[in-house]
Short mmCIF file of C-alpha atoms in Angstrom, two decimals:
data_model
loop_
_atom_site.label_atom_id
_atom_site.label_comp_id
_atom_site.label_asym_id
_atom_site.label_seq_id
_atom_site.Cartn_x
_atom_site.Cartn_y
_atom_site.Cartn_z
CA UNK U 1072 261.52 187.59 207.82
CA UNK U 1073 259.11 190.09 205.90
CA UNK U 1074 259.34 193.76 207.34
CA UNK U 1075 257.41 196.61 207.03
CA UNK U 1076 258.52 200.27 207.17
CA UNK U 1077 257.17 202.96 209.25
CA UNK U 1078 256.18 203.76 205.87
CA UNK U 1079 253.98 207.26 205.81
CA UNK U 1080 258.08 208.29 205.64
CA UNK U 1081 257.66 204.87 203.86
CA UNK U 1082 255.04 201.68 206.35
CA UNK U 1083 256.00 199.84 209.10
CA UNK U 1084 255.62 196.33 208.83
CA UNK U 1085 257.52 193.00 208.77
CA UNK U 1086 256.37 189.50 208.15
CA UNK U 1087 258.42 186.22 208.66
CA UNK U 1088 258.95 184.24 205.86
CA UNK U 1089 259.84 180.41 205.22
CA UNK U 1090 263.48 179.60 206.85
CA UNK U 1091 264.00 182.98 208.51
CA UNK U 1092 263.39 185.15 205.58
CA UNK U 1093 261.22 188.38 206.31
CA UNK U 1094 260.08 191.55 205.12
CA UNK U 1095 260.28 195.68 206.84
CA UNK U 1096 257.79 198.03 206.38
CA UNK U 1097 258.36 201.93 206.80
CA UNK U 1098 256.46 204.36 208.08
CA UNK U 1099 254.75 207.45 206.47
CA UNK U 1100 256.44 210.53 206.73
CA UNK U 1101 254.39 214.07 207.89
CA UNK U 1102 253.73 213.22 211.25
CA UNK U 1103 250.31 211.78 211.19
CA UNK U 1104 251.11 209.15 214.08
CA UNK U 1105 252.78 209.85 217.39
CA UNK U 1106 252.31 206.64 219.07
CA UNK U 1107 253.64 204.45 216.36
CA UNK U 1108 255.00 200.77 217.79
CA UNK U 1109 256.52 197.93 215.83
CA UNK U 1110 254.37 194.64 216.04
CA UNK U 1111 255.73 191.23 215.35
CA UNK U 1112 251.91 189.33 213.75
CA UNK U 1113 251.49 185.43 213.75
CA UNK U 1114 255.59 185.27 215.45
CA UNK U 1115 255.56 181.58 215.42
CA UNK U 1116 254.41 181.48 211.49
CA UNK U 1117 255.15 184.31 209.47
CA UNK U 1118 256.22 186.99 211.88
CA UNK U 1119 255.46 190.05 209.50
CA UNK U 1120 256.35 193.03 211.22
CA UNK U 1121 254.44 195.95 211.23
CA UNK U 1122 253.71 199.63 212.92
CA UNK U 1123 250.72 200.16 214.93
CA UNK U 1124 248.79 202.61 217.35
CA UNK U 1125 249.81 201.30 220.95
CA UNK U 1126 246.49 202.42 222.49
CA UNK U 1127 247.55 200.92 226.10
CA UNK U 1128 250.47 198.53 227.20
CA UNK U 1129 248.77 195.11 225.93
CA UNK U 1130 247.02 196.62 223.08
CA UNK U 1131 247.64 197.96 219.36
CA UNK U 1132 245.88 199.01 216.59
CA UNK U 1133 247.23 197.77 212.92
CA UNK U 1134 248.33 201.01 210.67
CA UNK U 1135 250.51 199.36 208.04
CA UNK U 1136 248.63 197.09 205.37
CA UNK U 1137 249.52 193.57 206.53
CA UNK U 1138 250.10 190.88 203.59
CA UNK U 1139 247.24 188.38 202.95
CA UNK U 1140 249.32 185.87 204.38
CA UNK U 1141 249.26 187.13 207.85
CA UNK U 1142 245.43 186.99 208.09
CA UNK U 1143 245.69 190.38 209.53
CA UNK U 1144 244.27 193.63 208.41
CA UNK U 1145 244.40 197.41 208.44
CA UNK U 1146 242.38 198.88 211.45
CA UNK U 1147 242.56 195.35 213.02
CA UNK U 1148 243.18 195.53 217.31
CA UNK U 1149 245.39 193.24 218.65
CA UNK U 1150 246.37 191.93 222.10
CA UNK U 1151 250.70 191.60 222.23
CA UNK U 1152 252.74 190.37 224.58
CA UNK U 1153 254.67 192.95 227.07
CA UNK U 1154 258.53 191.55 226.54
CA UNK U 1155 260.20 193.04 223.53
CA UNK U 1156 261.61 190.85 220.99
CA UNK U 1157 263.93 193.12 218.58
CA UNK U 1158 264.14 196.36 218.10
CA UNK U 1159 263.47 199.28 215.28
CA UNK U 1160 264.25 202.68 214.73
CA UNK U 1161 261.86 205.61 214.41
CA UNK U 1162 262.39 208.73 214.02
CA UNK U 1163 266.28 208.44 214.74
CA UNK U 1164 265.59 206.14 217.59
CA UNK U 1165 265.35 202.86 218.86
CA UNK U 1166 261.86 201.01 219.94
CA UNK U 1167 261.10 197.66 221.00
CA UNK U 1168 259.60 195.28 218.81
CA UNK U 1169 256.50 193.16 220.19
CA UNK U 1170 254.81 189.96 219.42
CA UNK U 1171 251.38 189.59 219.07
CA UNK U 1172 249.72 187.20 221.66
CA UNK U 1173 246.12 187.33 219.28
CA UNK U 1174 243.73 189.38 217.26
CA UNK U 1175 240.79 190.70 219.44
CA UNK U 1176 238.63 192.46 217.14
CA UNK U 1177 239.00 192.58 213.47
CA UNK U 1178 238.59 195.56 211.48
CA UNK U 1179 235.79 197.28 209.10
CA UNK U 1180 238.56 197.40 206.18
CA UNK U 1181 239.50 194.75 203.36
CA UNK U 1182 242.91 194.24 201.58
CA UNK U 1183 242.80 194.93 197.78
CA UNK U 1184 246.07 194.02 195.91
CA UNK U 1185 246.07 196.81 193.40
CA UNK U 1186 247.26 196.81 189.83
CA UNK U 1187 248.27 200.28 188.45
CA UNK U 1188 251.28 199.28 185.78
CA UNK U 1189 253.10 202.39 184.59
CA UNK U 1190 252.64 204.28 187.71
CA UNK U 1191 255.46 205.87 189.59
CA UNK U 1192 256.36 206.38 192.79
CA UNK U 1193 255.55 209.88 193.69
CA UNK U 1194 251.88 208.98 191.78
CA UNK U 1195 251.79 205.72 194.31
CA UNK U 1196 253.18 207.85 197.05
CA UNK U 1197 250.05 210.54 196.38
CA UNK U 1198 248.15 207.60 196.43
CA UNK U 1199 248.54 206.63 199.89
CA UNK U 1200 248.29 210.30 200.88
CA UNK U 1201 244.86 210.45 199.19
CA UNK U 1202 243.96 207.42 201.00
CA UNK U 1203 244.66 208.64 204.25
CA UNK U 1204 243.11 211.61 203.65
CA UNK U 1205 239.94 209.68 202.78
CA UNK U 1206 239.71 207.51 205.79
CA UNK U 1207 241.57 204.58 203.85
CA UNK U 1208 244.71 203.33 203.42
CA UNK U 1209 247.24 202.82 200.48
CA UNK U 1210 250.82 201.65 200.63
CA UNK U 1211 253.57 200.45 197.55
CA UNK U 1212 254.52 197.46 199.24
CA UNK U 1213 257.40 197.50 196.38
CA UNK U 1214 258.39 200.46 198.59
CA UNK U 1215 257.65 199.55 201.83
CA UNK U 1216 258.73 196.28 202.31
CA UNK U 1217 261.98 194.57 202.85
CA UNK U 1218 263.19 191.20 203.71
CA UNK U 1219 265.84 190.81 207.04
CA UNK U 1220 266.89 187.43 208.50
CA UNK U 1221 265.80 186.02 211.45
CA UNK U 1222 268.45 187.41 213.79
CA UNK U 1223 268.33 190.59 212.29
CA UNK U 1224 264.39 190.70 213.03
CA UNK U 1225 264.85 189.32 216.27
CA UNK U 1226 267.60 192.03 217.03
CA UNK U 1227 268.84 194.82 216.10
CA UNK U 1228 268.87 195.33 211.84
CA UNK U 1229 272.18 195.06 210.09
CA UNK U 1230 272.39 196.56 206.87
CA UNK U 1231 275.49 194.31 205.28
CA UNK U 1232 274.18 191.08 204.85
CA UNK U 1233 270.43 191.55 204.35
CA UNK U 1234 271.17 193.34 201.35
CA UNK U 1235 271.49 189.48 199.38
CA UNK U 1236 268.26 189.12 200.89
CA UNK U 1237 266.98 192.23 199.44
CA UNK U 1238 268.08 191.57 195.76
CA UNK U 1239 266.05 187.91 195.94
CA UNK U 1240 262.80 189.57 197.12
CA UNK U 1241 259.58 188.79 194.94
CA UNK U 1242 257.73 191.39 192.87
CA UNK U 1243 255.54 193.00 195.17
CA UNK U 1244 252.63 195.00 194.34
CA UNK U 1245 250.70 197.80 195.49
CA UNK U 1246 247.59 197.53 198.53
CA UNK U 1247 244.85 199.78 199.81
CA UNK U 1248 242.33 198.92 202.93
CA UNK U 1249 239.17 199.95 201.70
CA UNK U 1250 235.21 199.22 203.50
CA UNK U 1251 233.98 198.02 200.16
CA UNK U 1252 234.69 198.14 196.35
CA UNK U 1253 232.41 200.95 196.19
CA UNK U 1254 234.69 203.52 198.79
CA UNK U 1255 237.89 201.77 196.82
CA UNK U 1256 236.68 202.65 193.25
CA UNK U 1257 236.16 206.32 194.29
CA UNK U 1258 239.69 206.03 195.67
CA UNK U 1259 240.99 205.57 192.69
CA UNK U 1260 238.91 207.76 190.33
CA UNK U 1261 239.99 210.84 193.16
CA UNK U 1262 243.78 209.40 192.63
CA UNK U 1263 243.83 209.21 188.66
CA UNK U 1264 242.70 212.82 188.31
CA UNK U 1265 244.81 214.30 191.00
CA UNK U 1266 247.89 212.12 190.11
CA UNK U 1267 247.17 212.26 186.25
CA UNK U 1268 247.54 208.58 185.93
CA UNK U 1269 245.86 207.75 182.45
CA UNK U 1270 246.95 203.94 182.71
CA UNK U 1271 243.99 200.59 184.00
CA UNK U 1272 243.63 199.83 187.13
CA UNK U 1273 242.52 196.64 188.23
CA UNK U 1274 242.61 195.52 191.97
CA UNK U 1275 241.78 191.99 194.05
CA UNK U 1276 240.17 191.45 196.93
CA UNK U 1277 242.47 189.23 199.02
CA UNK U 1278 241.81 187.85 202.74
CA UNK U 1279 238.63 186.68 204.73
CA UNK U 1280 235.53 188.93 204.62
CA UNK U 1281 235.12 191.12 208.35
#
């Protein structure tokens, strides 16, 4: 299965992949969420993983960057079901995962797959900080996503043996939720001068239109 971290101190996320094999998100450090619950999107298909605003007990808002896969995006509200299935840790300690049941309402934002070769990780890390800062959202999926089995995303996470899954993980890339190309592109112009980044950028809309 495909997780995502809790990531902003790295995203929170996981998606399922083919035969068990899925992905963890973290979650971003500093604070900026207090109400941050692990969501288990499309569980029968994918079953990406990932951290959300819990804005009542059937209801959560999407805070990680989902992949295009998932057919979910940032920002989008979602309706999940009230048993947990697996758990995470936060913060030093242990929440309930929860599957979603369906999406009620997508979001304002797209997903951009972004292309910034060179870059490093405190430049992608200011990235996402910029982004959040700007109403947006960034994340270095390279970063903030890992793969865990089925039982371990169904359970509690075992480090030992998800570490073969870890070393057989694709190339992932870097992702920002942005309104429009227009918001995105001053994104990035903000993020080059602040994080001196004199390299291209290209980026790709991925994902249905909202």
């Amino acid at each position: 299965m495909v997780e995502s971290g809790d990531r902003r101190h790295g995203a929170g996320c996981l998606a399922a992949g083919a035969r068990g094999v899925g992905q963890v998100r973290s979650e971003h450090s500093g604070g900026r969420w207090t109400h941050r619950t692990p969501i288990r999107l499309a569980p029968a298909n994918r079953g990406e993983v990932v951290w959300c605003d819990r804005i009542d007990p059937a209801r959560a808002i999407i805070r990680n960057i989902p992949l295009p896969e998932s057919g979910r995006f940032y920002g989008d509200l979602v309706l999940h079901d009230g048993a947990p299935n697996g758990t995470r840790m936060r913060q030093g300690s242990e929440v309930p995962v929860f599957d979603e049941l369906e999406r009620l309402q997508r979001s304002a934002f797209r997903t951009y797959v972004l292309d910034v070769p060179g870059s490093t990780a405190a430049q992608r890390e200011m990235l996402a900080d910029l982004a959040f800062e700007s109403g947006m959202a960034a994340e270095d999926w390279s970063q903030s996503i890992v793969f865990l089995c089925r039982s371990c995303s169904e359970g509690v996470i075992h480090e030992r043996h998800d570490d073969d899954l870890r070393a057989t993980r694709p190339e992932l890339a870097a992702a920002a939720a942005a309104i429009n190309e227009e918001s995105l592109g001053e994104l990035i112009d903000a993020w080059r001068q602040r994080a001196g980044y004199e390299g291209r950028v290209g980026w790709t809309l991925v994902g249905e239109d909202p």
